[in-house]
Amino acid sequence: MDEKNKDLETQAKEPVSGASPEKLPESQSYTRSEPNGDAAVHNPETASTKDIPVEAVHSAEGVTPEGEPFATATKEEAEASSTHAFFDEAASEPARPATQASGSNGTVPPIPPTRAGGGNLSGNNGGGGEPPKKDGKKKTIWGAFLAGILGVLIGALIVLGFSWGALHDDNNNDATSTTSNTGTTKKVTVENTTGTTQALEKVQDAVVSVLNYQAGTSISTGDTTEDEASSGSGVVYKKSNGKAYVVTNNHVVEGANKLEVTFSSGKKAEAKLVGTDKWNDLAVLEISDKYVTKVAEFGNSDAVKVGEIAIAIGSPLGTEFAGSVTQGIVSGVNRTVPVDTNGDGTEDWEAEVIQTDAAINPGNSGGALVNIEGQVIGINSMKISTENVEGIGFAIPSNTVVPIIDQLEKNGEVERPSLGVTLRDVDTIPEVQQQQVLKLPSGVDYGAMVQQVVAGSAADKAGLKEYDVIVEMNGKKVTNSMTLRQILYANDVKIGDKMEVKYYREGKKETTTVTLTAASSTNQ
């Protein structure tokens, strides 16, 4: 290798990180203060209270401790205050403990209860102004009797009303009821059907779990084993002639010695790898259709609108959560996300994806992103997973998926056009070498430099050489090797097409025409 090439090859490339695939108060009690002592019951003060001995206040109302009428009371008031009639009525009641009044050998009759709270406590109309009279008690007994009868009637009417209402409801609603001592309790069954549930009915059983088994060594015996290395999701998209086909991600099946599919029913089937496409991160598996009950339908991803409902179905964190459903919206369309396809720490491809905030977790890869019609609009592929990012997931659009899986199913691989070169991005080359070795003119600090040309390739036949810097292809600007691949691998570009290429050589801009050939695994 000459000195110029050696200088270029010794330059270290800085790794670029990007979106990559997933590798359980104390309650307070408040106490209301209640009145106590003299404040608990209001005892109105009359105009003559100050002339009455203290003992009189605590004896029977209207009588002195010696049983004599109050000095200030008239004869009529004293007779009215006499309690003989009251005692006659109470003779049949059990005797209560009596209080010994000072200066008297007799007992003080018990004082009737005082109404505490509500109403006027002073005067004859208040509670405690006068002791009850015989005719008053008769009225009270009849009033209580009538009130009791009225209460029973009202209660019966209430019970009848509730019973009629419950019977009426039972005749007009799909419900079951049980009756207890406290009333009627209903158990209503509601059939909640939404657009989401209807969409899931169409596609959920078509989403499966994909298990990746890889070779391992038993610690105890040292024998070679096949252990489950990883798991993901897949979508059954076709059923024909006793076979069914499943689309999933390439990174889900990568490195597998054996593949297995688990259905929503729990049934399992061994899977055969038909083909993969690392650039679009897609793979196709073949299985028996014995346990297949649903086949998914693809929608038109070009018609997807930002803000429409998006439903993700898959097996996050493994088969334990198989068939999990998350819902969000389409957050963005026509997104391009740089990815590292070969795991060398350098982004070498830009995936065109649909962005969604529906939760996508490790294990969701290869599962379905579904619209409200139950159509698959994307295959879930990756998410941005950093501490300060939430709800940014990506799916490969269905319009990208369909032509790829058709080729994989038929040919086991995707045939793409090729130039027959290996490339290096100009922006990874020091500025000094850009000027001295590549001799690029001022302002040209972009492009894809040709590192190697494969003999007999399309590039070789078109006259491209080492250190040529490609800056335009098929009328589109080439900023680096990633954009060159996107131009070359576009759906409208076919093997055998002729493509105009513009490049710089020794500081001069040149143009050539390349007839595209089939791509190999290492070249563009």
XYZ file of C-alpha atoms in Angstrom:
524
model
C 0.000 0.000 0.000
C 1.355 3.453 -0.848
C 2.002 6.161 1.748
C -1.232 8.056 0.994
C -3.372 5.037 1.650
C -1.432 4.222 4.806
C -2.079 7.701 6.169
C -5.817 7.340 5.559
C -6.028 3.862 7.021
C -4.270 4.868 10.267
C -6.887 7.481 11.111
C -9.034 6.374 14.104
C -12.753 6.654 13.723
C -14.759 7.925 16.651
C -17.711 5.666 17.508
C -21.094 7.312 17.235
C -23.917 6.199 19.464
C -27.529 6.160 18.423
C -30.805 4.387 18.708
C -30.130 0.721 18.901
C -32.309 -2.339 19.232
C -32.960 -3.711 22.574
C -30.088 -5.742 23.621
C -46.387 0.816 47.055
C -50.902 9.738 55.772
C -51.777 9.013 58.639
C -55.430 9.913 59.000
C -56.277 12.753 61.373
C -59.210 12.630 63.713
C -60.946 15.796 64.617
C -62.841 16.040 67.942
C -65.668 18.455 68.263
C -65.653 20.121 71.699
C -68.916 19.572 73.564
C -70.324 21.894 76.263
C -69.780 20.742 79.817
C -70.879 21.785 83.326
C -73.411 24.560 83.433
C -73.007 25.200 79.763
C -74.281 21.781 78.826
C -77.936 22.599 79.568
C -79.381 26.065 79.453
C -81.209 26.912 82.733
C -82.967 30.230 82.269
C -82.780 32.650 85.146
C -86.099 34.113 86.365
C -86.505 37.541 87.924
C -86.826 36.069 91.500
C -83.923 33.672 91.369
C -81.688 35.927 93.479
C -84.181 35.644 96.456
C -84.219 31.870 96.435
C -81.811 29.874 98.642
C -79.293 27.819 96.769
C -80.904 24.606 97.987
C -84.190 25.591 96.315
C -82.559 25.599 92.894
C -81.749 21.918 93.183
C -85.122 20.825 94.641
C -88.446 20.219 92.953
C -89.532 23.173 90.855
C -92.061 25.514 92.614
C -91.601 23.918 96.114
C -89.199 24.766 98.977
C -87.095 22.072 100.607
C -89.667 21.908 103.418
C -92.431 21.192 100.894
C -93.934 24.668 101.132
C -94.802 26.879 98.176
C -92.240 29.568 97.140
C -92.669 32.768 99.153
C -92.893 34.720 95.933
C -95.465 32.429 94.310
C -99.193 33.136 94.276
C -101.625 30.561 95.552
C -102.607 29.595 92.046
C -98.953 29.212 91.021
C -98.202 27.113 94.080
C -101.172 24.846 93.432
C -100.141 24.605 89.816
C -96.660 23.647 90.908
C -97.870 20.877 93.192
C -96.581 17.517 92.128
C -99.185 15.278 93.880
C -100.871 14.443 90.621
C -97.506 13.624 89.084
C -96.665 11.235 91.942
C -100.031 9.499 91.646
C -99.288 8.696 88.054
C -95.757 7.578 88.820
C -96.747 5.328 91.780
C -96.665 2.284 89.639
C -93.051 3.002 88.485
C -90.068 1.611 90.364
C -88.705 3.879 93.038
C -85.581 5.898 92.267
C -82.867 6.865 94.736
C -83.945 10.064 96.448
C -81.792 13.029 97.388
C -81.990 14.201 101.083
C -82.855 17.876 101.181
C -81.378 20.008 104.004
C -83.756 20.758 106.839
C -86.368 18.129 105.810
C -87.159 14.578 106.885
C -88.900 13.734 103.620
C -87.519 12.989 100.171
C -87.365 15.238 97.159
C -89.284 13.856 94.200
C -87.253 13.213 91.042
C -86.963 16.031 88.511
C -88.301 15.289 85.012
C -85.649 15.219 82.222
C -84.773 18.501 80.572
C -84.660 18.804 76.769
C -81.124 19.587 75.833
C -80.914 21.623 72.702
C -83.636 22.751 70.348
C -86.741 24.758 71.187
C -87.279 27.413 73.860
C -86.266 26.236 77.326
C -87.733 29.204 79.214
C -91.417 29.711 80.202
C -94.236 27.222 80.306
C -93.800 26.233 76.694
C -90.203 25.160 77.149
C -88.892 21.854 78.328
C -88.921 21.822 82.142
C -91.035 24.927 82.791
C -93.753 22.802 84.422
C -93.981 19.166 85.434
C -96.256 17.100 83.157
C -99.978 16.937 83.982
C -102.230 13.877 83.757
C -104.167 15.051 80.681
C -100.901 16.039 78.984
C -99.568 12.530 79.394
C -102.642 11.022 77.762
C -102.149 13.277 74.797
C -98.501 12.272 74.643
C -99.341 8.560 74.691
C -101.865 8.966 71.872
C -99.432 11.117 69.904
C -96.689 8.526 70.249
C -99.096 5.797 69.194
C -100.215 7.718 66.135
C -96.606 8.594 65.260
C -95.647 4.933 65.490
C -98.498 3.902 63.179
C -97.523 6.645 60.731
C -93.876 5.528 60.794
C -94.838 1.946 60.034
C -96.965 3.074 57.079
C -94.200 5.294 55.686
C -91.641 2.529 56.062
C -93.889 0.085 54.261
C -94.354 2.541 51.413
C -90.585 3.049 51.097
C -89.933 -0.688 50.973
C -92.637 -1.139 48.350
C -91.155 1.701 46.321
C -87.688 0.172 46.324
C -89.079 -3.236 45.439
C -91.041 -1.848 42.496
C -88.021 0.081 41.251
C -85.794 -2.976 41.417
C -88.379 -5.053 39.566
C -88.747 -2.326 36.942
C -84.965 -2.153 36.431
C -84.730 -5.925 36.120
C -87.267 -5.802 33.314
C -85.272 -3.188 31.393
C -81.603 -4.023 32.002
C -79.352 -6.996 31.525
C -78.471 -7.418 35.187
C -78.627 -9.794 38.100
C -79.636 -8.732 41.634
C -79.380 -10.101 45.144
C -81.449 -8.985 48.148
C -80.007 -8.585 51.649
C -81.228 -7.084 54.937
C -79.880 -3.718 53.871
C -81.455 -3.527 50.420
C -80.909 -4.646 46.848
C -77.447 -4.883 45.265
C -77.098 -5.028 41.500
C -74.377 -6.741 39.520
C -74.435 -5.194 36.065
C -72.608 -6.827 33.189
C -71.355 -4.299 30.615
C -70.128 -5.343 27.210
C -67.460 -2.740 26.433
C -66.579 -2.876 22.766
C -64.295 -0.191 21.346
C -62.395 0.358 18.147
C -59.283 -0.975 19.858
C -60.915 -4.227 20.955
C -62.318 -4.734 17.482
C -58.917 -4.180 15.924
C -57.335 -6.680 18.315
C -59.899 -9.328 17.434
C -58.616 -9.214 13.874
C -54.898 -9.482 14.491
C -53.898 -10.371 18.055
C -53.806 -14.141 17.541
C -51.559 -13.621 14.506
C -48.789 -12.207 16.722
C -46.449 -14.873 18.099
C -43.371 -15.159 20.298
C -40.083 -16.093 18.622
C -37.495 -17.970 20.712
C -33.828 -17.964 19.723
C -31.849 -21.003 20.877
C -28.067 -20.940 20.635
C -25.336 -23.425 21.340
C -24.025 -23.542 24.879
C -22.034 -25.774 27.217
C -23.444 -27.472 30.301
C -21.521 -26.442 33.425
C -22.103 -29.794 35.127
C -21.412 -32.188 32.262
C -19.568 -30.077 29.711
C -21.934 -31.281 26.996
C -23.075 -29.012 24.211
C -26.599 -27.713 24.782
C -29.105 -25.511 23.042
C -30.266 -22.799 25.423
C -32.730 -20.000 24.910
C -30.522 -17.012 24.234
C -33.142 -14.400 23.482
C -36.739 -13.913 22.469
C -38.777 -11.530 20.420
C -42.038 -11.329 18.532
C -43.315 -12.102 15.065
C -46.367 -11.727 12.857
C -48.001 -14.514 10.839
C -48.704 -12.871 7.480
C -49.320 -15.793 5.128
C -50.774 -19.299 5.195
C -50.535 -21.622 2.214
C -50.235 -25.330 1.416
C -49.888 -26.483 5.001
C -47.256 -23.840 5.769
C -47.353 -20.407 7.338
C -44.877 -17.549 7.161
C -43.803 -15.254 9.983
C -42.066 -11.882 9.648
C -39.784 -10.746 12.461
C -36.577 -8.744 12.935
C -33.187 -9.914 11.790
C -31.689 -9.145 15.220
C -34.301 -11.446 16.837
C -33.097 -14.514 14.923
C -29.425 -13.582 14.518
C -26.998 -16.299 15.648
C -29.717 -18.886 16.274
C -29.027 -22.628 16.137
C -32.728 -23.326 16.481
C -35.861 -21.189 16.288
C -39.238 -21.812 17.896
C -42.581 -20.019 17.665
C -45.104 -19.853 20.525
C -48.721 -18.997 19.698
C -51.194 -17.054 21.844
C -52.816 -20.397 22.696
C -49.546 -21.627 24.202
C -48.916 -24.103 21.398
C -45.396 -24.277 20.000
C -43.949 -24.975 16.592
C -40.398 -25.283 15.342
C -39.473 -22.608 12.818
C -37.181 -22.636 9.821
C -35.244 -19.524 8.845
C -36.051 -18.651 5.240
C -33.947 -15.522 4.860
C -32.803 -12.241 6.412
C -32.107 -8.653 5.420
C -29.721 -6.886 7.788
C -30.163 -3.467 6.222
C -33.892 -3.323 6.944
C -33.644 -5.606 9.998
C -36.161 -8.119 8.672
C -36.371 -11.921 8.583
C -38.877 -14.524 7.407
C -39.617 -17.821 9.187
C -41.514 -20.837 7.898
C -43.713 -22.929 10.232
C -46.475 -25.512 10.043
C -49.944 -23.978 9.837
C -51.358 -26.539 12.300
C -51.870 -24.024 15.133
C -52.375 -20.913 13.000
C -55.834 -19.415 13.594
C -55.313 -15.841 12.341
C -53.282 -14.254 9.560
C -52.467 -10.547 9.746
C -53.332 -8.082 6.994
C -50.905 -5.339 5.987
C -52.124 -1.749 5.683
C -50.809 1.144 3.637
C -48.113 2.848 5.710
C -47.938 5.737 3.239
C -51.494 6.690 4.319
C -50.594 6.788 8.029
C -51.180 10.200 9.657
C -49.507 11.746 12.677
C -51.877 11.563 15.657
C -53.819 8.487 14.611
C -54.116 5.568 17.022
C -51.273 3.068 17.015
C -51.466 -0.287 18.833
C -48.346 -2.320 19.572
C -48.651 -6.073 20.134
C -45.840 -8.363 21.192
C -44.049 -10.292 23.918
C -42.149 -7.755 26.068
C -39.582 -9.355 28.385
C -40.340 -12.825 27.027
C -43.193 -15.254 26.737
C -44.460 -14.525 30.268
C -46.027 -11.345 28.881
C -46.827 -12.720 25.430
C -49.659 -10.964 23.632
C -49.238 -7.717 25.564
C -51.034 -4.750 24.039
C -50.011 -1.104 24.379
C -51.701 1.859 22.740
C -50.496 5.267 21.707
C -50.445 7.397 18.614
C -48.327 7.791 15.549
C -45.802 10.412 16.656
C -44.046 10.844 13.353
C -43.726 9.470 9.836
C -40.830 9.306 7.401
C -38.315 9.386 10.240
C -34.726 8.370 9.522
C -32.802 6.805 12.381
C -29.084 5.969 12.107
C -28.303 2.403 13.129
C -25.275 0.165 13.438
C -25.986 -2.964 11.440
C -22.766 -4.884 12.118
C -22.167 -4.008 15.768
C -18.845 -2.230 15.243
C -19.986 0.933 17.025
C -20.313 2.915 13.826
C -23.627 3.891 12.306
C -23.690 2.520 8.811
C -27.361 2.716 7.839
C -30.336 5.023 8.215
C -33.609 3.217 8.752
C -36.768 4.881 7.503
C -39.333 4.312 10.253
C -42.667 5.248 11.821
C -42.319 6.858 15.260
C -44.836 5.998 17.997
C -45.301 6.574 21.736
C -46.974 3.188 22.224
C -44.763 1.355 24.717
C -42.189 -0.812 22.956
C -39.921 -2.836 25.221
C -37.260 -5.506 24.738
C -39.109 -8.497 23.316
C -41.533 -6.354 21.312
C -39.120 -6.459 18.397
C -40.673 -8.136 15.395
C -44.197 -7.584 16.700
C -46.982 -5.649 15.034
C -47.801 -1.957 15.029
C -51.509 -1.886 14.153
C -53.940 0.830 13.117
C -57.541 1.151 14.345
C -58.705 -1.083 11.488
C -56.569 -3.970 12.742
C -54.114 -3.688 9.849
C -50.381 -4.007 10.366
C -48.787 -0.671 9.442
C -45.339 -1.508 10.775
C -43.052 -4.112 12.320
C -41.754 -2.893 15.702
C -37.999 -2.756 15.555
C -36.327 -0.448 18.077
C -36.635 2.374 20.591
C -34.513 5.139 22.017
C -33.638 3.974 25.505
C -31.852 6.568 27.604
C -32.474 7.983 31.066
C -34.008 11.231 29.848
C -36.098 9.817 26.972
C -39.553 8.266 27.236
C -41.994 7.028 24.637
C -39.933 7.083 21.449
C -40.234 3.813 19.581
C -39.911 2.921 15.933
C -41.453 0.501 13.482
C -40.450 -0.447 9.951
C -43.254 0.786 7.632
C -45.387 -1.913 6.065
C -44.720 -0.573 2.574
C -41.026 -1.234 3.182
C -41.676 -4.626 4.758
C -43.865 -6.198 2.066
C -41.470 -6.130 -0.908
C -38.572 -7.275 1.293
C -40.371 -10.282 2.761
C -41.667 -11.217 -0.691
C -38.072 -11.489 -1.900
C -36.948 -13.328 1.225
C -39.775 -15.822 0.882
C -38.975 -16.511 -2.749
C -35.179 -16.206 -2.890
C -33.957 -16.391 0.697
C -32.222 -13.041 0.220
C -32.763 -9.562 -1.119
C -31.017 -8.796 -4.371
C -29.845 -5.218 -4.464
C -27.868 -3.261 -7.008
C -24.224 -2.587 -6.377
C -21.317 -0.424 -7.484
C -18.735 -2.946 -6.343
C -16.747 -0.707 -3.997
C -15.915 -0.263 -0.308
C -16.307 3.260 1.026
C -15.115 5.657 3.731
C -16.846 8.880 4.791
C -14.913 12.018 3.922
C -15.890 13.682 7.220
C -13.847 11.032 9.073
C -10.698 12.034 7.210
C -8.545 14.865 8.661
C -8.855 18.167 6.872
C -5.168 18.208 6.021
C -5.454 14.924 4.166
C -8.648 16.038 2.470
C -6.611 18.823 0.898
C -3.202 17.226 0.434
C -4.104 13.621 -0.439
C -7.587 13.838 -1.898
C -6.985 17.372 -3.132
C -10.579 18.368 -2.590
C -11.427 21.974 -3.442
C -12.334 24.448 -0.714
C -15.880 23.926 0.569
C -16.020 20.262 -0.427
C -15.783 18.436 2.912
C -18.367 15.755 2.249
C -18.833 12.686 0.101
C -17.961 8.979 0.066
C -14.347 8.123 -0.737
C -13.656 4.920 -2.646
C -11.303 2.751 -0.584
C -11.297 -0.273 -2.828
C -12.687 -1.247 -6.202
C -13.656 -4.863 -6.874
C -12.205 -6.117 -10.107
C -14.829 -6.601 -12.800
C -17.486 -4.743 -10.794
C -19.771 -2.029 -12.098
C -17.476 0.637 -10.632
C -14.420 -0.951 -12.212
C -16.070 -1.048 -15.600
C -17.149 2.603 -15.202
C -13.553 3.667 -14.480
C -13.831 4.530 -10.793
C -10.574 4.300 -8.848
C -9.208 4.358 -5.308
C -9.433 7.792 -3.593
C -12.149 9.003 -5.927
C -14.708 10.984 -3.849
C -18.327 10.408 -4.948
C -20.434 13.525 -4.305
C -23.509 12.893 -6.442
C -25.378 9.857 -7.773
C -28.551 9.594 -9.800
C -28.942 13.372 -9.458
C -28.898 13.238 -5.642
C -26.213 14.637 -3.329
C -24.002 12.069 -1.633
C -22.815 13.335 1.763
C -21.451 10.019 3.069
C -21.608 6.291 2.508
C -24.969 6.099 4.307
C -26.696 8.394 1.850
C -25.074 6.535 -1.048
C -26.619 3.274 0.179
C -30.018 4.886 0.501
C -29.842 6.057 -3.091
C -28.556 2.719 -4.301
C -31.042 0.599 -2.321
C -34.127 2.674 -3.104
C -37.177 0.689 -4.170
C -37.176 2.258 -7.609
C -33.583 1.246 -8.376
C -33.078 -2.133 -10.027
C -30.209 -4.340 -11.041
C -29.146 -3.418 -14.557
C -30.152 0.236 -14.238
C -27.732 2.852 -15.504
C -26.823 5.573 -13.034
C -24.828 8.765 -13.460
C -22.106 9.270 -10.872
C -20.202 12.500 -10.171
C -16.944 12.419 -8.247
C -13.713 14.325 -7.529
C -10.347 12.973 -8.639
C -7.160 14.919 -7.998
C -9.228 18.022 -7.358
C -11.224 17.830 -10.569
C -14.912 16.974 -10.837
C -15.616 14.065 -13.153
C -18.749 12.254 -14.382
C -19.280 8.608 -15.335
C -22.156 6.206 -15.986
C -22.428 2.970 -13.994
C -24.483 -0.087 -14.954
C -25.569 -1.609 -11.653
C -24.917 -5.234 -10.798
C -26.061 -7.476 -7.927
C -24.651 -6.562 -4.532
C -22.359 -8.760 -2.468
C -22.264 -8.861 1.337
C -19.263 -6.559 1.672
C -19.628 -4.071 -1.123
C -21.930 -1.251 -2.150
